[in-house]
CSV table of C-alpha atoms in Angstrom, one decimal:
chain,number,residue,atom,x,y,z
A,19,MET,CA,0.0,0.0,0.0
A,20,GLN,CA,1.1,3.6,-0.6
A,21,TYR,CA,0.1,6.5,1.6
A,22,ARG,CA,-0.3,10.2,1.2
A,23,ARG,CA,-0.5,13.1,3.6
A,24,PHE,CA,-4.2,14.0,4.2
A,25,GLY,CA,-3.8,17.7,4.2
A,26,ARG,CA,-3.5,19.6,7.5
A,27,THR,CA,-4.9,16.6,9.4
A,28,GLU,CA,-1.3,15.3,9.0
A,29,LEU,CA,-2.8,11.8,8.8
A,30,SER,CA,-1.0,9.3,6.6
A,31,MET,CA,-3.9,8.1,4.4
A,32,PRO,CA,-3.8,4.9,2.3
A,33,VAL,CA,-4.4,5.8,-1.4
A,34,PHE,CA,-7.3,3.3,-1.2
A,35,SER,CA,-9.9,3.6,1.6
A,36,CYS,CA,-12.5,1.1,2.6
A,37,GLY,CA,-15.8,2.8,2.1
A,38,GLY,CA,-18.8,1.4,4.0
A,39,MET,CA,-21.8,2.2,1.8
A,40,ARG,CA,-22.0,-1.2,0.0
A,41,PHE,CA,-21.1,-3.7,2.7
A,42,GLN,CA,-24.1,-3.2,5.0
A,43,GLN,CA,-26.9,-5.6,5.0
A,44,SER,CA,-29.7,-3.1,4.9
A,45,TRP,CA,-30.4,0.6,4.3
A,46,THR,CA,-32.6,0.5,7.4
A,47,ALA,CA,-30.5,1.0,10.5
A,48,SER,CA,-32.8,-1.0,12.7
A,49,HIS,CA,-32.9,-4.1,10.3
A,50,PRO,CA,-31.6,-7.3,12.0
A,51,VAL,CA,-28.2,-8.3,10.8
A,52,SER,CA,-27.6,-11.9,9.8
A,53,GLU,CA,-24.6,-13.8,10.8
A,54,SER,CA,-23.5,-14.4,7.2
A,55,SER,CA,-23.7,-10.6,6.5
A,56,GLN,CA,-21.6,-9.8,9.5
A,57,GLN,CA,-19.1,-12.5,8.7
A,58,LYS,CA,-18.7,-11.1,5.2
A,59,LEU,CA,-18.2,-7.6,6.4
A,60,THR,CA,-15.7,-8.8,9.0
A,61,ALA,CA,-13.8,-10.7,6.3
A,62,THR,CA,-13.7,-7.5,4.2
A,63,VAL,CA,-12.3,-5.5,7.1
A,64,GLU,CA,-9.7,-8.1,7.7
A,65,ARG,CA,-8.7,-8.2,4.1
A,66,ALA,CA,-8.4,-4.4,4.0
A,67,LEU,CA,-6.1,-4.4,7.0
A,68,SER,CA,-3.9,-7.1,5.5
A,69,LEU,CA,-3.4,-4.9,2.5
A,70,GLY,CA,-2.5,-1.9,4.6
A,71,ILE,CA,-5.9,-0.2,4.1
A,72,ASN,CA,-6.5,1.2,7.6
A,73,HIS,CA,-9.0,3.9,6.8
A,74,PHE,CA,-12.6,2.9,7.2
A,75,GLU,CA,-15.3,5.4,6.2
A,76,THR,CA,-19.0,5.1,6.8
A,77,ALA,CA,-22.1,7.2,7.6
A,78,ARG,CA,-25.2,7.4,9.7
A,79,GLY,CA,-27.2,7.3,6.5
A,80,TYR,CA,-25.8,4.0,5.4
A,81,GLY,CA,-28.3,1.8,7.2
A,82,THR,CA,-26.7,-0.9,9.2
A,83,SER,CA,-23.2,0.0,8.1
A,84,GLU,CA,-22.1,1.9,11.3
A,85,ALA,CA,-23.3,-0.8,13.7
A,86,GLN,CA,-21.8,-3.6,11.5
A,87,LEU,CA,-18.5,-1.8,11.1
A,88,GLY,CA,-18.4,-1.1,14.9
A,89,GLN,CA,-18.8,-4.8,15.6
A,90,ALA,CA,-16.1,-5.8,13.1
A,91,LEU,CA,-13.6,-3.2,14.3
A,92,ALA,CA,-14.2,-3.8,18.0
A,93,PRO,CA,-11.4,-6.4,18.5
A,94,ILE,CA,-8.8,-4.3,16.5
A,95,PRO,CA,-6.5,-2.0,18.4
A,96,ARG,CA,-7.8,1.5,18.0
A,97,ASP,CA,-4.4,2.9,17.0
A,98,ARG,CA,-4.3,0.7,13.9
A,99,LEU,CA,-7.3,2.5,12.5
A,100,ILE,CA,-8.4,5.7,10.9
A,101,LEU,CA,-12.1,5.8,11.5
A,102,GLN,CA,-14.5,8.2,9.7
A,103,THR,CA,-18.2,8.6,9.9
A,104,LYS,CA,-20.6,11.3,8.5
A,105,VAL,CA,-23.8,12.8,9.8
A,106,PRO,CA,-26.0,15.3,7.9
A,107,PRO,CA,-26.5,18.7,9.5
A,108,LYS,CA,-30.0,19.6,10.8
A,109,ALA,CA,-31.9,22.8,11.1
A,110,ASP,CA,-32.0,22.1,14.9
A,111,PRO,CA,-28.4,21.5,16.2
A,112,ARG,CA,-29.9,19.6,19.2
A,113,GLU,CA,-31.2,17.0,16.7
A,114,PHE,CA,-27.9,16.9,15.0
A,115,GLU,CA,-26.1,16.3,18.3
A,116,GLN,CA,-28.5,13.4,19.1
A,117,CYS,CA,-27.7,11.8,15.8
A,118,LEU,CA,-24.0,12.3,16.3
A,119,GLU,CA,-24.2,10.5,19.7
A,120,GLU,CA,-26.1,7.7,18.1
A,121,SER,CA,-23.4,7.2,15.5
A,122,PHE,CA,-20.8,6.9,18.3
A,123,GLU,CA,-23.0,4.3,20.0
A,124,ARG,CA,-23.4,2.3,16.8
A,125,LEU,CA,-19.7,2.4,16.1
A,126,ARG,CA,-18.9,1.4,19.7
A,127,VAL,CA,-16.3,4.1,20.0
A,128,ASP,CA,-15.6,7.2,22.1
A,129,ARG,CA,-13.7,9.0,19.3
A,130,VAL,CA,-13.6,9.2,15.5
A,131,ASP,CA,-10.5,10.4,13.7
A,132,LEU,CA,-12.5,12.1,10.9
A,133,PHE,CA,-16.0,13.4,11.2
A,134,GLY,CA,-17.8,14.7,8.1
A,135,PHE,CA,-20.9,16.8,7.7
A,136,HIS,CA,-22.8,14.5,5.2
A,137,GLY,CA,-24.4,15.9,2.1
A,138,LEU,CA,-23.6,19.6,2.1
A,139,ASN,CA,-25.3,19.6,-1.3
A,140,ALA,CA,-26.9,23.0,-1.3
A,141,LYS,CA,-26.4,26.4,0.3
A,142,LYS,CA,-29.1,25.6,2.9
A,143,TYR,CA,-27.1,22.8,4.4
A,144,VAL,CA,-23.9,24.8,4.4
A,145,GLU,CA,-25.8,27.5,6.3
A,146,TRP,CA,-27.2,25.0,8.8
A,147,THR,CA,-23.7,23.9,9.4
A,148,LEU,CA,-21.8,27.2,9.6
A,149,ARG,CA,-24.2,29.7,11.0
A,150,SER,CA,-23.8,31.0,14.5
A,151,GLY,CA,-25.1,28.4,16.9
A,152,GLY,CA,-25.3,25.9,14.1
A,153,CYS,CA,-24.1,22.3,13.8
A,154,TYR,CA,-20.4,23.1,13.3
A,155,GLU,CA,-20.3,24.5,16.8
A,156,VAL,CA,-21.6,21.1,18.1
A,157,ALA,CA,-18.9,19.3,16.2
A,158,GLU,CA,-16.2,21.7,17.4
A,159,ARG,CA,-17.3,21.1,21.0
A,160,PHE,CA,-16.9,17.4,20.4
A,161,ARG,CA,-13.4,18.0,18.9
A,162,LYS,CA,-12.3,20.1,21.9
A,163,ALA,CA,-13.5,17.2,24.1
A,164,GLY,CA,-11.3,14.8,22.2
A,165,ARG,CA,-14.1,12.9,20.6
A,166,ILE,CA,-13.5,14.1,17.0
A,167,GLY,CA,-10.0,14.4,15.5
A,168,HIS,CA,-10.7,16.5,12.4
A,169,ILE,CA,-13.8,18.0,10.8
A,170,GLY,CA,-14.7,17.9,7.1
A,171,PHE,CA,-17.6,17.5,4.8
A,172,SER,CA,-19.0,15.4,1.9
A,173,THR,CA,-20.8,16.9,-1.0
A,174,HIS,CA,-22.7,16.4,-4.2
A,175,ALA,CA,-23.2,20.2,-4.6
A,176,PRO,CA,-22.4,22.4,-7.6
A,177,CYS,CA,-18.8,23.4,-7.7
A,178,ASP,CA,-19.4,27.0,-6.6
A,179,VAL,CA,-21.2,25.8,-3.5
A,180,ILE,CA,-18.3,23.5,-2.7
A,181,VAL,CA,-15.7,26.2,-3.2
A,182,ASP,CA,-17.6,28.6,-0.9
A,183,ALA,CA,-17.7,25.9,1.8
A,184,ILE,CA,-14.0,25.3,1.4
A,185,ASN,CA,-13.2,29.0,1.5
A,186,SER,CA,-14.9,29.3,4.9
A,187,ASN,CA,-11.7,27.7,6.2
A,188,LYS,CA,-13.6,25.7,8.8
A,189,PHE,CA,-12.9,22.3,7.4
A,190,ASP,CA,-9.9,20.0,7.4
A,191,TYR,CA,-10.9,17.8,4.5
A,192,VAL,CA,-13.5,17.3,1.8
A,193,ASN,CA,-15.2,14.2,0.2
A,194,LEU,CA,-16.2,15.0,-3.3
A,195,HIS,CA,-16.8,13.6,-6.8
A,196,TRP,CA,-14.1,13.9,-9.5
A,197,TYR,CA,-13.3,11.4,-12.2
A,198,PHE,CA,-12.3,11.2,-15.8
A,199,ILE,CA,-15.9,11.5,-16.9
A,200,PHE,CA,-16.7,14.2,-14.4
A,201,GLN,CA,-14.0,16.9,-14.0
A,202,GLU,CA,-16.2,19.9,-13.1
A,203,ASN,CA,-15.0,19.8,-9.5
A,204,ALA,CA,-11.3,20.5,-10.4
A,205,PRO,CA,-11.6,24.1,-9.1
A,206,ALA,CA,-12.8,22.7,-5.7
A,207,ILE,CA,-9.8,20.4,-5.5
A,208,ALA,CA,-7.5,23.3,-6.2
A,209,ALA,CA,-9.3,25.4,-3.6
A,210,ALA,CA,-8.9,22.6,-1.1
A,211,ALA,CA,-5.2,22.3,-1.8
A,212,ALA,CA,-4.8,26.0,-1.3
A,213,ARG,CA,-6.3,25.6,2.2
A,214,ASP,CA,-4.2,22.4,2.8
A,215,MET,CA,-7.3,20.3,3.1
A,216,GLY,CA,-7.3,16.6,2.5
A,217,VAL,CA,-9.1,15.4,-0.6
A,218,PHE,CA,-11.1,12.2,-0.6
A,219,ILE,CA,-12.7,11.0,-3.9
A,220,ILE,CA,-16.2,9.5,-3.4
A,221,SER,CA,-17.1,6.2,-5.2
A,222,PRO,CA,-14.8,6.3,-8.2
A,223,SER,CA,-15.8,2.9,-9.5
A,224,ASP,CA,-19.5,3.4,-9.4
A,225,LYS,CA,-20.2,7.1,-9.8
A,226,GLY,CA,-17.2,7.2,-12.2
A,227,GLY,CA,-19.2,5.3,-14.8
A,228,HIS,CA,-20.3,1.9,-13.3
A,229,LEU,CA,-16.7,0.8,-14.0
A,230,HIS,CA,-17.4,-2.4,-12.0
A,231,THR,CA,-19.5,-3.5,-14.9
A,232,PRO,CA,-17.6,-1.9,-17.8
A,233,ARG,CA,-19.1,-1.3,-21.3
A,234,PRO,CA,-17.2,-3.0,-24.2
A,235,LEU,CA,-16.2,0.4,-25.6
A,236,TRP,CA,-14.5,1.3,-22.4
A,237,LEU,CA,-12.8,-2.1,-22.2
A,238,GLN,CA,-11.4,-1.4,-25.6
A,239,ASP,CA,-10.2,2.1,-25.1
A,240,CYS,CA,-8.7,1.6,-21.6
A,241,ALA,CA,-6.6,-1.4,-22.5
A,242,PRO,CA,-4.2,-2.6,-21.3
A,243,LEU,CA,-5.7,-1.3,-18.0
A,244,THR,CA,-9.2,-2.1,-17.0
A,245,PRO,CA,-11.6,0.9,-16.9
A,246,MET,CA,-11.6,0.8,-13.1
A,247,GLN,CA,-7.8,0.8,-13.0
A,248,PHE,CA,-7.6,3.6,-15.5
A,249,ASN,CA,-9.9,5.7,-13.4
A,250,ASP,CA,-8.0,4.9,-10.2
A,251,LEU,CA,-4.8,6.0,-11.9
A,252,PHE,CA,-6.4,9.1,-13.4
A,253,CYS,CA,-7.6,10.3,-10.0
A,254,LEU,CA,-4.4,9.5,-8.1
A,255,ALA,CA,-2.2,11.1,-10.8
A,256,ASN,CA,-3.6,14.4,-9.3
A,257,PRO,CA,-1.1,15.1,-6.4
A,258,ASN,CA,-3.8,16.9,-4.5
A,259,VAL,CA,-5.9,13.8,-4.2
A,260,ALA,CA,-5.1,11.7,-1.2
A,261,THR,CA,-7.4,8.7,-1.3
A,262,LEU,CA,-10.1,7.0,-3.3
A,263,SER,CA,-13.1,5.2,-1.6
A,264,LEU,CA,-13.4,1.6,-2.6
A,265,GLY,CA,-16.9,0.5,-1.7
A,266,ALA,CA,-15.9,-3.2,-1.3
A,267,ALA,CA,-18.8,-5.5,-0.6
A,268,ASN,CA,-16.6,-8.5,-0.2
A,269,PRO,CA,-12.8,-9.2,0.3
A,270,ALA,CA,-12.2,-10.0,-3.4
A,271,GLN,CA,-13.3,-6.5,-4.6
A,272,PHE,CA,-10.0,-4.9,-3.6
A,273,ASP,CA,-8.0,-7.1,-6.0
A,274,GLU,CA,-8.4,-5.2,-9.3
A,275,HIS,CA,-7.4,-1.9,-7.7
A,276,LEU,CA,-4.2,-3.3,-6.2
A,277,GLU,CA,-2.7,-3.7,-9.7
A,278,VAL,CA,-2.5,0.1,-10.0
A,279,LEU,CA,-0.1,0.4,-7.1
A,280,PRO,CA,3.1,-0.6,-9.0
A,281,ILE,CA,2.5,2.0,-11.7
A,282,LEU,CA,1.4,4.8,-9.4
A,283,ASN,CA,4.7,6.6,-9.2
A,284,ALA,CA,4.9,7.0,-13.0
A,285,PRO,CA,1.3,7.3,-14.1
A,286,ASP,CA,1.7,9.4,-17.3
A,287,THR,CA,3.2,6.6,-19.4
A,288,HIS,CA,0.0,4.5,-18.8
A,289,LEU,CA,-2.5,7.3,-18.7
A,290,GLU,CA,-1.6,9.4,-21.8
A,291,PRO,CA,-2.5,7.0,-24.6
A,292,ILE,CA,-5.8,6.1,-22.9
A,293,VAL,CA,-6.8,9.8,-22.2
A,294,GLN,CA,-5.9,10.6,-25.8
A,295,ARG,CA,-8.2,7.9,-27.1
A,296,LEU,CA,-11.1,8.8,-24.9
A,297,GLU,CA,-10.8,12.6,-25.5
A,298,ALA,CA,-10.5,12.0,-29.3
A,299,ARG,CA,-13.7,9.9,-29.2
A,300,TRP,CA,-15.5,12.7,-27.2
A,301,ARG,CA,-14.5,15.3,-29.7
A,302,ALA,CA,-15.2,13.2,-32.8
A,303,VAL,CA,-18.8,12.3,-31.6
A,304,LEU,CA,-19.8,15.7,-30.1
A,305,GLY,CA,-17.9,17.9,-32.5
A,306,GLU,CA,-15.9,21.0,-31.7
A,307,PRO,CA,-16.3,23.5,-30.2
A,308,PHE,CA,-19.4,21.9,-28.6
A,309,ALA,CA,-17.4,19.1,-27.1
A,310,HIS,CA,-15.5,21.4,-24.8
A,311,SER,CA,-17.9,24.3,-24.3
A,312,TYR,CA,-21.3,22.6,-24.1
A,313,LEU,CA,-21.8,23.7,-20.5
A,314,GLN,CA,-20.5,27.3,-21.1
A,315,GLY,CA,-23.1,29.7,-19.9
A,316,VAL,CA,-25.6,27.0,-18.9
A,317,PRO,CA,-27.0,27.9,-15.4
A,318,GLU,CA,-27.7,25.4,-12.6
A,319,TRP,CA,-31.1,23.9,-12.5
A,320,ASP,CA,-32.5,26.3,-9.8
A,321,GLN,CA,-31.8,29.2,-12.2
A,322,LEU,CA,-33.8,27.8,-15.1
A,323,PRO,CA,-37.5,27.7,-15.9
A,324,GLY,CA,-39.1,24.5,-14.6
A,325,GLY,CA,-36.0,23.6,-12.7
A,326,VAL,CA,-34.7,21.5,-15.7
A,327,ASN,CA,-31.3,20.2,-14.9
A,328,VAL,CA,-29.9,21.0,-18.3
A,329,ARG,CA,-26.2,20.6,-17.2
A,330,LYS,CA,-26.7,17.0,-16.0
A,331,THR,CA,-28.9,16.1,-19.0
A,332,LEU,CA,-26.3,17.3,-21.5
A,333,TRP,CA,-23.5,15.6,-19.7
A,334,LEU,CA,-25.3,12.2,-19.4
A,335,TRP,CA,-26.4,12.5,-23.1
A,336,GLY,CA,-22.7,13.0,-24.1
A,337,LEU,CA,-21.6,10.0,-22.0
A,338,VAL,CA,-24.1,7.8,-23.9
A,339,LYS,CA,-23.3,9.2,-27.4
A,340,ALA,CA,-19.5,9.1,-27.0
A,341,PHE,CA,-18.8,6.3,-24.6
A,342,ASP,CA,-22.0,4.1,-24.6
A,343,LEU,CA,-22.4,4.5,-20.8
A,344,LEU,CA,-26.1,3.9,-21.2
A,345,PRO,CA,-26.9,2.0,-17.9
A,346,TYR,CA,-24.9,4.5,-15.9
A,347,ALA,CA,-26.5,7.5,-17.6
A,348,GLN,CA,-30.0,6.2,-17.2
A,349,SER,CA,-29.5,5.4,-13.5
A,350,ARG,CA,-28.3,9.0,-12.9
A,351,TYR,CA,-30.9,10.7,-15.1
A,352,ASN,CA,-33.8,8.8,-13.4
A,353,MET,CA,-32.8,10.3,-10.1
A,354,LEU,CA,-34.0,13.7,-11.4
A,355,GLY,CA,-37.4,15.0,-10.6
A,356,GLN,CA,-37.7,13.5,-7.1
A,357,ASP,CA,-37.1,16.7,-5.1
A,358,ASP,CA,-33.9,15.2,-3.8
A,359,HIS,CA,-30.9,17.4,-3.0
A,360,TRP,CA,-28.5,14.5,-3.7
A,361,PHE,CA,-29.4,14.7,-7.4
A,362,PRO,CA,-31.6,17.8,-7.8
A,363,GLY,CA,-33.6,19.4,-10.6
A,364,ASN,CA,-36.0,18.0,-13.1
A,365,LYS,CA,-35.8,15.9,-16.2
A,366,ALA,CA,-35.9,17.5,-19.7
A,367,VAL,CA,-39.6,17.1,-20.2
A,368,ASN,CA,-42.7,19.3,-19.8
A,369,TYR,CA,-40.9,22.6,-20.1
A,370,ASP,CA,-41.5,25.7,-22.2
A,371,PRO,CA,-38.8,25.8,-24.9
A,372,ARG,CA,-39.0,29.6,-25.3
A,373,ALA,CA,-38.7,30.2,-21.6
A,374,LEU,CA,-35.8,27.8,-21.4
A,375,ALA,CA,-34.1,29.5,-24.4
A,376,ARG,CA,-34.3,32.8,-22.5
A,377,GLY,CA,-32.7,31.1,-19.4
A,378,LEU,CA,-29.9,29.8,-21.6
A,379,ALA,CA,-29.1,33.2,-23.1
A,380,GLY,CA,-25.5,33.0,-21.9
A,381,SER,CA,-24.8,29.8,-23.8
A,382,PRO,CA,-23.2,29.9,-27.3
A,383,HIS,CA,-25.1,26.7,-28.2
A,384,ILE,CA,-28.8,27.5,-27.4
A,385,ASP,CA,-30.2,26.0,-30.6
A,386,ARG,CA,-28.2,22.8,-30.4
A,387,ILE,CA,-29.0,22.4,-26.7
A,388,LEU,CA,-32.8,22.8,-27.3
A,389,ALA,CA,-32.5,20.2,-30.1
A,390,ILE,CA,-30.6,17.7,-27.8
A,391,LEU,CA,-32.9,17.9,-24.8
A,392,PRO,CA,-35.8,15.9,-26.3
A,393,GLU,CA,-33.5,13.3,-27.7
A,394,ALA,CA,-31.6,13.0,-24.4
A,395,HIS,CA,-34.9,12.5,-22.5
A,396,GLY,CA,-35.9,9.8,-25.0
A,397,ILE,CA,-32.6,8.0,-24.5
A,398,LEU,CA,-32.2,8.4,-20.8
A,399,ASN,CA,-35.7,8.2,-19.4
A,400,ARG,CA,-36.6,4.7,-18.1
A,401,THR,CA,-40.3,4.1,-17.5
A,402,GLU,CA,-40.2,0.5,-16.2
């Protein structure tokens, strides 16, 4: 295993972390846990430790994950572990504190090394966290009492919201999305580096394009690496990235990632030909200048008539057209329209084209975008 300094926390973080979203038995925290489920999780933890992966990351929102992880880690000396959990902020800080205490109980610990505010996905949740008397002050009290080592946040927010939270200078690290297929958060990574914050990449194998079940086109273009290995290497080639979350559901799911370690110190030789092939395909299919300016002047969903998430729709359409990432794109698109801050905004349907054109006045591609949106909806929308 290789390790990197996790920003101003000064923790030595393994470049691969053991994320806890997929190894839980149920998304319902009170669900009974079977012996076989617990044994599988314990085996996954033991395998991670044998590989030198000593960072375990979970969240209150991951159902039975905290309790199961707490049981699996209980016999292991605490100084061998870097333990992280996440709790969402609440409008009422007293409710947040109660949730935080419950997470400690589920994990069977008095202290976590890393605590993250979970889901700072919109300005409202940043405000609940940072306002006077807000949830951050609760976490800071826990830190002063020695129960929290370092405070960070996780986010699916637009990049400008992430950067604003980073620039508050209240946080020691950030969990965010950034992969080959989604590089919009590069300014946030740069802002975090400027503040000496640790950077943790969320779910690279799943949110990075369902790379655990790769499409034939990606297998072809990423050879001799697998798509998952290519994306690992792409992310870790950024010196400001400390660790990638591997959501291993069983001990064997670490294996493919491990093959990246021997080439991690000289990534460009392996990355450059793959990046060139993928970027050439993107340009050839979408055409220039659209391929690299399609989001220019396109506002976020909450600034557009009908709340249409044009940015996400165009991006997902492009992933299908250029890279054949249809199952991934459909899974993400069909999260729209559910009034959910984890994937906000509406699908590209039932909108007024003239009103939307006015909302897109800052884009150099208005006519093409308006032509793409109905096609994109037809491709991406699943009705079953």
